[in-house]
Each structure stands twice: as C-alpha cells, then as structure tokens.
Short mmCIF file of C-alpha atoms in Angstrom, two decimals:
data_model
loop_
_atom_site.label_atom_id
_atom_site.label_comp_id
_atom_site.label_asym_id
_atom_site.label_seq_id
_atom_site.Cartn_x
_atom_site.Cartn_y
_atom_site.Cartn_z
CA MET P 70 -13.22 -2.44 3.54
CA GLU P 71 -15.42 -4.35 6.60
CA PHE P 72 -16.86 -9.29 7.85
CA ASN P 73 -19.02 -10.43 10.86
CA ASN P 74 -20.86 -13.57 11.74
CA GLU P 75 -22.78 -13.68 14.96
CA ASN P 76 -23.38 -17.18 16.32
CA LYS P 77 -26.26 -17.53 18.73
CA THR P 78 -27.00 -20.62 20.80
CA ASN P 79 -30.51 -21.15 22.08
CA THR P 80 -30.64 -23.15 25.31
CA ASP P 81 -33.85 -25.07 25.87
CA ASN P 82 -34.35 -25.40 29.64
CA THR P 83 -36.92 -28.13 30.27
CA GLU P 84 -38.38 -28.28 33.77
CA LYS P 85 -38.90 -31.83 34.96
CA SER P 86 -41.06 -33.03 37.91
CA TYR P 87 -41.20 -36.42 39.62
CA ASN P 88 -44.50 -37.87 40.92
CA GLU P 89 -44.35 -39.34 44.39
CA TYR P 90 -44.56 -43.12 44.28
CA LYS P 91 -47.83 -44.29 45.81
CA PRO P 92 -48.53 -47.94 46.72
CA ASN P 93 -51.55 -49.51 45.06
CA SER P 94 -54.41 -49.78 47.63
CA GLU P 95 -55.51 -53.05 46.06
CA ASN P 96 -52.13 -54.53 46.91
CA SER P 97 -51.83 -53.26 50.47
CA HIS P 98 -50.16 -56.48 51.55
CA ASN P 99 -47.15 -55.27 49.60
CA SER P 100 -47.09 -52.01 51.51
CA SER P 101 -43.90 -52.81 53.40
CA HIS P 102 -42.26 -53.95 50.18
CA GLN P 103 -43.57 -50.86 48.47
CA GLY P 104 -42.32 -48.80 51.38
CA ARG P 105 -38.86 -50.26 50.89
CA LYS P 106 -39.18 -49.52 47.18
CA LYS P 107 -40.35 -46.04 48.05
CA GLY P 108 -37.37 -45.52 50.31
CA LYS P 109 -35.02 -46.88 47.65
CA MET P 110 -36.66 -44.72 45.02
CA GLY P 111 -36.48 -41.73 47.31
CA ARG P 112 -32.75 -42.27 47.77
CA ILE P 113 -32.32 -42.63 44.00
CA LEU P 114 -34.31 -39.48 43.39
CA GLY P 115 -32.43 -37.72 46.12
CA LEU P 116 -29.10 -38.67 44.59
CA THR P 117 -30.40 -37.66 41.18
CA ALA P 118 -31.51 -34.28 42.52
CA LEU P 119 -28.16 -33.86 44.27
CA ALA P 120 -26.36 -34.66 41.03
CA LEU P 121 -28.45 -32.05 39.25
CA VAL P 122 -27.62 -29.48 41.90
CA PHE P 123 -23.89 -30.18 41.52
CA THR P 124 -24.22 -29.93 37.73
CA ILE P 125 -25.78 -26.50 38.05
CA LEU P 126 -23.56 -25.28 40.87
CA GLY P 127 -20.43 -27.18 39.92
CA GLY P 128 -18.53 -23.99 39.17
CA ALA P 129 -18.97 -22.78 42.73
CA VAL P 130 -19.54 -25.86 44.88
CA GLY P 131 -17.03 -28.01 43.02
CA ALA P 132 -14.34 -25.34 43.32
CA TYR P 133 -15.01 -25.08 47.04
CA GLY P 134 -14.67 -28.82 47.45
CA VAL P 135 -11.31 -28.88 45.69
CA LEU P 136 -10.09 -25.89 47.64
CA LYS P 137 -11.09 -27.51 50.95
CA PHE P 138 -9.40 -30.77 49.96
CA THR P 139 -6.13 -29.13 49.00
CA ASN P 140 -6.05 -27.13 52.21
CA ASN P 141 -6.45 -30.34 54.24
CA ASN P 142 -3.86 -32.24 52.24
CA ILE P 143 -1.39 -29.53 51.26
CA SER P 144 1.65 -31.29 52.74
CA GLU P 145 0.92 -34.55 50.93
CA ILE P 146 0.37 -32.80 47.60
CA ASN P 147 3.49 -30.68 47.97
CA ASN P 148 5.58 -33.79 48.54
CA LYS P 149 3.98 -35.86 45.78
CA TYR P 150 3.56 -33.27 43.04
CA SER P 151 6.20 -30.64 43.83
CA GLN P 152 7.83 -31.06 40.41
CA TYR P 153 4.64 -29.84 38.69
CA LEU P 154 3.59 -26.99 40.96
CA ASN P 155 5.69 -24.27 39.30
CA TYR P 156 5.37 -25.53 35.74
CA ASN P 157 4.37 -22.99 33.07
CA PRO P 158 3.40 -24.44 29.67
CA PRO P 159 5.31 -22.94 26.72
CA GLY P 160 3.76 -19.69 25.51
CA PHE P 161 1.89 -19.05 28.77
CA ALA P 162 4.72 -17.52 30.79
CA GLU P 163 3.74 -14.41 32.71
CA ASN P 164 4.66 -11.18 30.93
CA LYS P 165 6.26 -9.16 33.69
CA ASP P 166 6.68 -6.16 31.37
CA ALA P 167 2.95 -5.89 30.58
CA LEU P 168 1.29 -2.58 31.38
CA SER P 169 -2.34 -1.89 32.13
CA VAL P 170 -4.36 -0.09 29.45
CA THR P 171 -4.25 3.06 31.56
CA GLU P 172 -0.46 2.85 31.79
CA ILE P 173 -0.17 2.24 28.04
CA VAL P 174 -2.28 5.31 27.27
CA LYS P 175 -0.28 7.40 29.73
CA LYS P 176 2.93 6.35 27.98
CA VAL P 177 1.83 6.66 24.35
CA ALA P 178 -0.98 9.26 24.15
CA PRO P 179 1.28 12.36 24.46
CA ALA P 180 2.96 11.35 21.18
CA VAL P 181 -0.30 10.73 19.27
CA VAL P 182 -1.46 13.68 17.16
CA GLY P 183 -4.28 14.69 14.87
CA VAL P 184 -3.28 15.39 11.27
CA SER P 185 -5.58 18.04 9.80
CA THR P 186 -5.39 18.78 6.06
CA LYS P 187 -6.92 21.12 3.50
CA SER P 188 -7.05 20.19 -0.19
CA ARG P 189 -8.47 21.74 -3.34
CA VAL P 190 -11.00 19.50 -5.03
CA ASN P 191 -12.46 19.98 -8.52
CA MET P 192 -16.26 19.99 -8.28
CA GLY P 193 -17.08 20.41 -12.01
CA PHE P 194 -18.23 24.01 -11.55
CA GLY P 195 -15.04 25.08 -9.83
CA GLN P 196 -12.70 24.19 -7.00
CA SER P 197 -13.71 23.59 -3.41
CA ILE P 198 -11.62 23.35 -0.25
CA GLN P 199 -11.96 19.96 1.41
CA GLU P 200 -10.88 19.36 5.00
CA GLY P 201 -9.72 16.02 6.29
CA ILE P 202 -8.36 14.57 9.49
CA GLY P 203 -6.31 11.52 10.32
CA THR P 204 -3.88 10.43 13.00
CA GLY P 205 -0.12 10.25 13.33
CA PHE P 206 2.50 9.71 16.02
CA ILE P 207 5.72 11.52 16.86
CA ILE P 208 8.83 9.40 16.30
CA ASN P 209 11.66 11.71 17.46
CA ASP P 210 12.54 14.85 19.37
CA GLU P 211 12.71 16.91 16.14
CA GLY P 212 8.95 16.60 15.67
CA TYR P 213 8.89 14.09 12.82
CA ILE P 214 5.56 12.28 12.58
CA LEU P 215 4.69 8.98 10.91
CA THR P 216 1.26 8.60 9.30
CA ASN P 217 -0.47 7.14 6.23
CA GLN P 218 0.14 8.57 2.78
CA HIS P 219 -3.59 8.62 2.08
CA VAL P 220 -4.04 10.97 5.06
CA ILE P 221 -1.93 13.73 3.45
CA GLN P 222 -2.56 12.90 -0.21
CA GLY P 223 -3.23 16.06 -2.23
CA ALA P 224 -2.98 18.32 0.82
CA GLN P 225 -2.19 21.99 0.20
CA SER P 226 -1.75 22.63 3.91
CA VAL P 227 -1.12 20.41 6.92
CA LYS P 228 -1.61 21.14 10.60
CA VAL P 229 -0.93 18.96 13.62
CA ILE P 230 -3.17 18.86 16.69
CA LEU P 231 -1.19 18.03 19.84
CA VAL P 232 -2.48 16.08 22.83
CA ASP P 233 -3.48 19.27 24.67
CA GLY P 234 -5.48 20.54 21.68
CA THR P 235 -2.84 22.99 20.46
CA GLU P 236 -2.84 23.28 16.66
CA VAL P 237 0.55 23.83 14.98
CA ASN P 238 1.83 24.05 11.42
CA ALA P 239 3.52 21.12 9.70
CA LYS P 240 4.83 20.14 6.28
CA VAL P 241 5.07 16.93 4.30
CA ILE P 242 8.66 15.67 4.25
CA ASN P 243 8.29 12.53 2.14
CA TYR P 244 5.93 9.68 1.35
CA ASP P 245 5.69 6.25 -0.24
CA ALA P 246 2.33 5.69 -1.91
CA SER P 247 3.12 2.01 -2.61
CA GLN P 248 3.27 1.28 1.13
CA ASP P 249 0.83 4.02 2.21
CA LEU P 250 3.45 5.70 4.40
CA ALA P 251 4.26 9.35 4.95
CA VAL P 252 6.44 11.45 7.23
CA ILE P 253 5.48 15.00 8.17
CA LYS P 254 7.28 17.46 10.44
CA ILE P 255 6.12 20.11 12.89
CA THR P 256 7.48 23.46 11.65
CA ASP P 257 6.45 25.71 14.56
CA GLU P 258 8.71 26.21 17.57
CA VAL P 259 6.90 24.12 20.19
CA LYS P 260 7.83 21.72 22.94
CA ILE P 261 7.49 18.16 21.67
CA PRO P 262 5.06 16.50 24.12
CA GLY P 263 6.32 12.94 23.63
CA LYS P 264 7.63 10.32 21.24
CA VAL P 265 6.74 6.67 20.76
CA GLU P 266 8.85 3.58 21.26
CA LEU P 267 8.85 1.26 18.25
CA GLY P 268 8.34 -2.45 18.93
CA ASP P 269 9.18 -5.65 17.05
CA THR P 270 6.57 -7.35 14.89
CA ASP P 271 8.63 -10.44 14.08
CA SER P 272 7.69 -11.99 17.42
CA ILE P 273 4.01 -11.03 17.72
CA GLN P 274 1.35 -13.74 18.00
CA ALA P 275 -2.39 -13.96 17.48
CA GLY P 276 -4.22 -13.40 20.75
CA GLU P 277 -1.90 -10.74 22.16
CA GLN P 278 -3.59 -7.73 23.71
CA VAL P 279 -3.34 -4.46 21.75
CA VAL P 280 -4.50 -0.85 22.11
CA ALA P 281 -5.35 1.57 19.29
CA ILE P 282 -5.23 5.34 19.83
CA GLY P 283 -6.55 7.80 17.26
CA ASN P 284 -9.10 10.35 16.14
CA PRO P 285 -12.12 8.50 14.74
CA LEU P 286 -14.71 10.51 12.83
CA GLY P 287 -13.10 13.91 13.39
CA LYS P 288 -11.80 16.39 15.93
CA GLU P 289 -14.64 15.73 18.40
CA PHE P 290 -13.16 12.33 19.26
CA LEU P 291 -9.46 13.19 19.43
CA GLY P 292 -7.36 10.72 21.38
CA SER P 293 -9.94 7.93 21.49
CA VAL P 294 -8.70 4.63 22.94
CA THR P 295 -9.92 1.19 21.86
CA THR P 296 -8.66 -2.23 22.89
CA GLY P 297 -8.62 -5.71 21.41
CA VAL P 298 -6.30 -8.48 20.35
CA ILE P 299 -4.15 -9.42 17.39
CA SER P 300 -6.52 -11.54 15.31
CA ALA P 301 -3.90 -12.66 12.78
CA VAL P 302 -0.37 -11.80 11.64
CA ASN P 303 0.96 -11.52 8.08
CA ARG P 304 -2.55 -11.26 6.62
CA GLU P 305 -2.26 -10.60 2.87
CA ILE P 306 -4.84 -8.00 1.82
CA SER P 307 -5.30 -6.11 -1.46
CA ILE P 308 -6.10 -2.41 -1.00
CA ASP P 309 -6.37 -0.10 -4.02
CA GLY P 310 -4.71 -2.74 -6.18
CA LYS P 311 -1.73 -3.20 -3.86
CA THR P 312 -1.28 -6.47 -1.97
CA LEU P 313 0.62 -6.12 1.30
CA LYS P 314 0.93 -8.01 4.57
CA TYR P 315 -0.94 -6.55 7.54
CA ILE P 316 -1.64 -7.22 11.19
CA GLN P 317 -5.33 -8.03 11.65
CA THR P 318 -6.95 -6.76 14.84
CA ASP P 319 -10.42 -6.54 16.37
CA ALA P 320 -9.62 -3.25 18.14
CA ALA P 321 -12.12 -0.71 16.77
CA ILE P 322 -10.67 1.28 13.85
CA ASN P 323 -12.75 3.94 12.10
CA PRO P 324 -12.22 6.75 9.57
CA GLY P 325 -9.84 9.20 11.25
CA ASN P 326 -7.90 6.41 12.96
CA SER P 327 -5.76 6.07 9.83
CA GLY P 328 -2.10 6.66 10.59
CA GLY P 329 -2.50 6.06 14.32
CA PRO P 330 -0.52 3.57 16.38
CA LEU P 331 -1.41 -0.01 17.26
CA VAL P 332 0.33 -0.60 20.60
CA ASN P 333 1.35 -3.81 22.38
CA SER P 334 1.12 -4.52 26.12
CA ARG P 335 4.56 -2.96 26.70
CA GLY P 336 3.45 0.36 25.25
CA GLN P 337 5.44 -0.13 22.03
CA VAL P 338 4.07 0.71 18.59
CA ILE P 339 3.79 -2.47 16.51
CA GLY P 340 1.59 -1.21 13.69
CA ILE P 341 0.08 1.74 11.83
CA ASN P 342 -3.72 1.52 11.67
CA THR P 343 -4.68 1.75 8.03
CA ALA P 344 -7.93 0.06 6.97
CA LYS P 345 -10.95 -1.94 8.00
CA ILE P 346 -13.40 -4.20 6.20
CA LYS P 347 -16.54 -2.14 5.71
CA MET P 348 -19.55 -4.31 4.94
CA GLU P 349 -23.00 -4.62 6.41
CA GLY P 350 -22.99 -7.04 9.33
CA VAL P 351 -19.20 -6.96 9.71
CA GLU P 352 -17.40 -5.61 12.77
CA GLY P 353 -14.00 -6.01 14.33
CA ILE P 354 -11.80 -6.65 11.29
CA GLY P 355 -9.17 -3.94 10.97
CA PHE P 356 -5.67 -3.88 9.55
CA SER P 357 -2.37 -2.28 10.53
CA ILE P 358 0.93 -1.97 8.68
CA PRO P 359 3.56 -3.96 10.66
CA ILE P 360 6.13 -1.56 12.10
CA ASN P 361 9.07 -3.75 11.06
CA SER P 362 8.18 -3.16 7.41
CA VAL P 363 8.37 0.58 8.13
CA LYS P 364 11.64 0.76 10.08
CA ASN P 365 13.89 0.26 7.06
CA ARG P 366 12.02 3.06 5.24
CA LEU P 367 12.27 5.69 7.96
CA THR P 368 15.71 7.01 6.98
CA ALA P 369 14.63 7.61 3.37
CA LEU P 370 11.21 8.95 4.34
CA SER P 371 12.76 11.40 6.82
CA LYS P 372 14.69 13.10 4.01
CA PRO P 373 12.98 15.69 1.78
CA ILE P 374 11.56 14.46 -1.51
CA LEU P 375 14.10 14.82 -4.30
CA ARG P 376 12.59 16.03 -7.55
CA ILE P 377 13.35 14.75 -11.02
CA GLY P 378 10.47 16.40 -12.85
CA ILE P 379 9.17 13.64 -15.10
CA TYR P 380 5.90 11.92 -15.88
CA ALA P 381 6.69 8.34 -16.77
CA ARG P 382 5.21 4.88 -17.07
CA ASP P 383 6.50 1.33 -16.88
CA ILE P 384 6.81 -0.50 -20.20
CA THR P 385 6.75 -4.29 -20.25
CA THR P 386 7.42 -6.46 -23.29
CA GLU P 387 3.68 -7.11 -23.59
CA VAL P 388 2.80 -3.39 -23.47
CA ALA P 389 5.53 -2.63 -26.01
CA LYS P 390 4.14 -5.19 -28.49
CA LYS P 391 0.56 -3.90 -28.17
CA ASN P 392 1.61 -0.26 -28.74
CA ASN P 393 4.28 -0.69 -31.42
CA LEU P 394 7.02 0.40 -29.05
CA PRO P 395 10.57 -0.90 -29.00
CA GLU P 396 10.57 -4.25 -27.25
CA GLY P 397 12.09 -4.65 -23.83
CA GLU P 398 11.40 -3.47 -20.28
CA TYR P 399 12.16 0.16 -19.53
CA VAL P 400 10.69 3.41 -18.22
CA LEU P 401 9.11 5.61 -20.88
CA ILE P 402 9.21 9.38 -20.34
CA VAL P 403 5.73 10.73 -21.11
CA ASP P 404 6.32 14.38 -20.20
CA VAL P 405 8.91 16.63 -18.56
CA VAL P 406 8.18 19.45 -16.10
CA GLU P 407 9.42 22.89 -17.12
CA PHE P 408 12.55 24.15 -15.34
CA SER P 409 12.88 20.81 -13.55
CA PRO P 410 16.15 18.90 -13.00
CA ALA P 411 15.06 16.52 -15.80
CA GLU P 412 14.61 19.34 -18.31
CA LYS P 413 17.94 20.87 -17.32
CA ALA P 414 19.60 17.47 -17.82
CA GLY P 415 18.22 17.24 -21.36
CA ILE P 416 15.66 14.49 -20.78
CA ARG P 417 12.83 14.62 -23.35
CA PRO P 418 9.39 13.06 -23.78
CA GLY P 419 9.74 9.74 -25.60
CA ASP P 420 13.09 8.89 -24.01
CA MET P 421 13.40 5.33 -22.77
CA VAL P 422 15.27 5.15 -19.45
CA THR P 423 17.25 1.91 -19.16
CA LYS P 424 19.70 2.78 -16.38
CA PHE P 425 19.63 5.21 -13.45
CA ASP P 426 22.82 5.86 -11.51
CA GLY P 427 24.42 3.00 -13.44
CA LYS P 428 21.79 0.46 -12.35
CA PRO P 429 19.25 -1.18 -14.72
CA VAL P 430 15.68 0.03 -14.18
CA LYS P 431 12.38 -1.39 -15.40
CA THR P 432 9.87 0.59 -13.32
CA VAL P 433 9.37 4.07 -11.91
CA GLU P 434 9.61 2.45 -8.48
CA ASP P 435 13.12 1.27 -9.35
CA ILE P 436 14.10 4.88 -10.10
CA ASN P 437 12.54 6.15 -6.87
CA LYS P 438 14.34 3.56 -4.74
CA ILE P 439 17.69 4.55 -6.20
CA LYS P 440 16.84 8.25 -5.84
CA GLU P 441 16.16 7.74 -2.11
CA THR P 442 19.79 6.73 -1.56
CA HIS P 443 20.94 10.20 -2.69
CA ASN P 444 20.87 13.72 -1.29
CA SER P 445 19.97 17.06 -2.79
CA GLY P 446 22.76 18.26 -5.07
CA ASP P 447 23.95 14.78 -6.07
CA THR P 448 24.59 14.18 -9.76
CA VAL P 449 23.16 10.96 -11.19
CA LYS P 450 23.91 9.51 -14.62
CA VAL P 451 20.79 8.55 -16.60
CA ASN P 452 21.02 6.18 -19.58
CA VAL P 453 18.29 6.81 -22.16
CA THR P 454 17.56 5.44 -25.62
CA ARG P 455 16.42 8.09 -28.12
CA ASP P 456 15.81 7.46 -31.82
CA GLY P 457 17.59 4.14 -31.48
CA LYS P 458 20.71 5.68 -29.98
CA GLU P 459 21.86 5.54 -26.35
CA LYS P 460 22.71 8.72 -24.50
CA VAL P 461 24.10 9.24 -20.99
CA LEU P 462 22.80 12.40 -19.33
CA ASP P 463 23.83 14.07 -16.04
CA LEU P 464 20.89 14.74 -13.71
CA VAL P 465 21.36 16.99 -10.65
CA LEU P 466 18.82 16.08 -7.94
CA SER P 467 17.15 18.83 -5.95
CA GLU P 468 14.32 19.32 -3.47
#
C-alpha cells in the first residue's frame, strides 16, 4: 500500500516606496504649514517604517525586548506570578526517561536481525529458487525472534544475519497468518548479541517520537535507522482481506523493513513494522502491528506448530444452502494428509467437525486456537458428523 498531499504557499512580497512630500511652489506662503505637515508626515512614515521593521524582525527584536524587561523586573514578576512559573499543562510534562536517537539505536540495534529466506517458486517451465529478506528482533536469551509471517511464508530455509554481519541458521517455530506474525529461532550455537524490551501500546499518543530499525531493500542497507512520529493509533486497515488495527507512522518503512521494530523514546518496542501505502505521490504513511496485540500470542507462537494433517474449510449456513450441504456452521474436512495424526485418528474427507476438545467449532481458526493450548503428545477428542451419524475420535497431536 502508499497517500501524500504537498501543500505549497506562495508568498507575494510587494515592495512599496514612499515619495517625499514636496510643498507646492505656487503656494509658498504655506511653506511653514507644509513644513509642519512634512514633519508630521515624516514622523508618521518613520513610525510606519519602524512598525514594519518590528513586524519583520519581531522574532528576534521582540524576544530581546521581553528578555530585557524580565531581567529588569524579575523580582516583581516572581512575587506576582510565582504560582504560574512552574506550571506544566497536562500532556506536556517533560519525559525524563526519553533517550536520544543515538542512545535508542545503541540499546536496540544489537537485537535487530536480518531474516534471509530461500523458497521454491513455480515458474511454469519448472521451479526456481527465490531469495528474500526481511527484518526481525530477538525477544529472549534463547534466540527466539519475532517477525512477520509474510517474511517467512513458503521458506524452505531461513538464515539470520546478526548485527555484526554474521549469518547463522534458524528455523520457523510457529506463525499466525491471520495476524501476520511469526516466531523463528536461531539454531546455531552463538552468543546472543541482545534482546529487545517490549513496551506498552495502550498509552501511546499521536505525535510521540518513534524510531524504526530494519533492512530496507536488501542486505546492502542492513540496520538502517529512520525516525518520525506516531501519526495515528488504532488505525483500521484492510491488508490482503484482513482488517486489523495498526499504529500509523511517518517513519520511513520500505520493503525489507517488514518484521522490524518500531521503537518509542524509551527504547522499547511498541510495534512491528508491516506495511506502507504505496501510491504515486504518497510518502510517509506506514503501519505497524501494536505490540500489545502480540504479547498474548507469544507463548503460543513460541511453541512448535502442532500438526493435525487436514485440509479444511469453514462452512456457513449460506454456503451449505448453495452447495446442497447439511445446514449449520461447521468445519468440513476436504482432504487428509497421509500418515498424519488426523489419518491415524480415523478422520476422513467429508467429515463435518462440530467439536474439538469438547468445544464447539465453526471455523478452522477456532480449531487452531484450541490446538495452541495443547502440547505435543496430547490427546484431543474430535466430534465429527459422518453420513448423518456423530462419531467421537481420539486425535494425538504431534509436531
């Protein structure tokens, strides 16, 4: 995605001149009167010119005048206005915890990594290897890294590029395509260079300073730093058919920045840079996933993906009517993977899943959410309807 309107103001500076007043020679007897008028006019013009000078120089001269006045009358002002001198309007209190951009980068950059992937892509005449790169950030001492799901989607191999340029092996632990989140883990024995501190997005406000760190456009620009502000919070945006709430920022975000951190003035990660509006004439409109919407997913995403081994689709009452299927809302099994936990449990194509682990389900997402609460080796009861009869099958989850 990318919007941009550039407003330009043209200032028309008109130079004005004043002709000197000259008495009429035919009325020389009025010369003294005209002289007085000339003097009066001169004073008027002088005052006018002085006013113009102060208009132009008001920022400098005016400030000096006020400063001089307050220095001469400091005691009087202190006595008269002491109750107002230390007043800070709400929302403008000094942030004593704020770091400079340099300090923020020093704190966060060691934990920011490049995520390099290789995928097989069908080209019509055969398969080709496609390389991609995104960004991620280390969230713990075990080398777990948070990034976007679209960064690792379809990857056959994943490598991580550390802050010093070292390239190490990694693997995908888990992902959530609906929220565009993924967790990968460094698998090589290496010293973890750093980890981020997660912030709180419930209290952020438009106008706050932010820093984005990432790898725009490829490996040549690893660790690039851009700055900006929070342009808006809780901005509802539809991306690939999914509508989610994002943080909007004008910090520059480009391809390759995906999965990288958006950092507040305390050096805390408040968002995951994900998308930008990409249109001609539009700049400075990027979007980040709020970190608070990620925190409650980290435990599940840090566990290996548990396999069921099914291809399924959601069936609504409307879809059922159009396709002569039994009415109701359920999950229809389209296909079953050979040797998978589903096949071993006796699940078949055409089965209608109505309950999973004893809980009613209407969508594949419902099944996945329940599955995330379990561990490898757990047995889950699956209620299916087959040929008009209900069956309860035992499914053993595995990685």
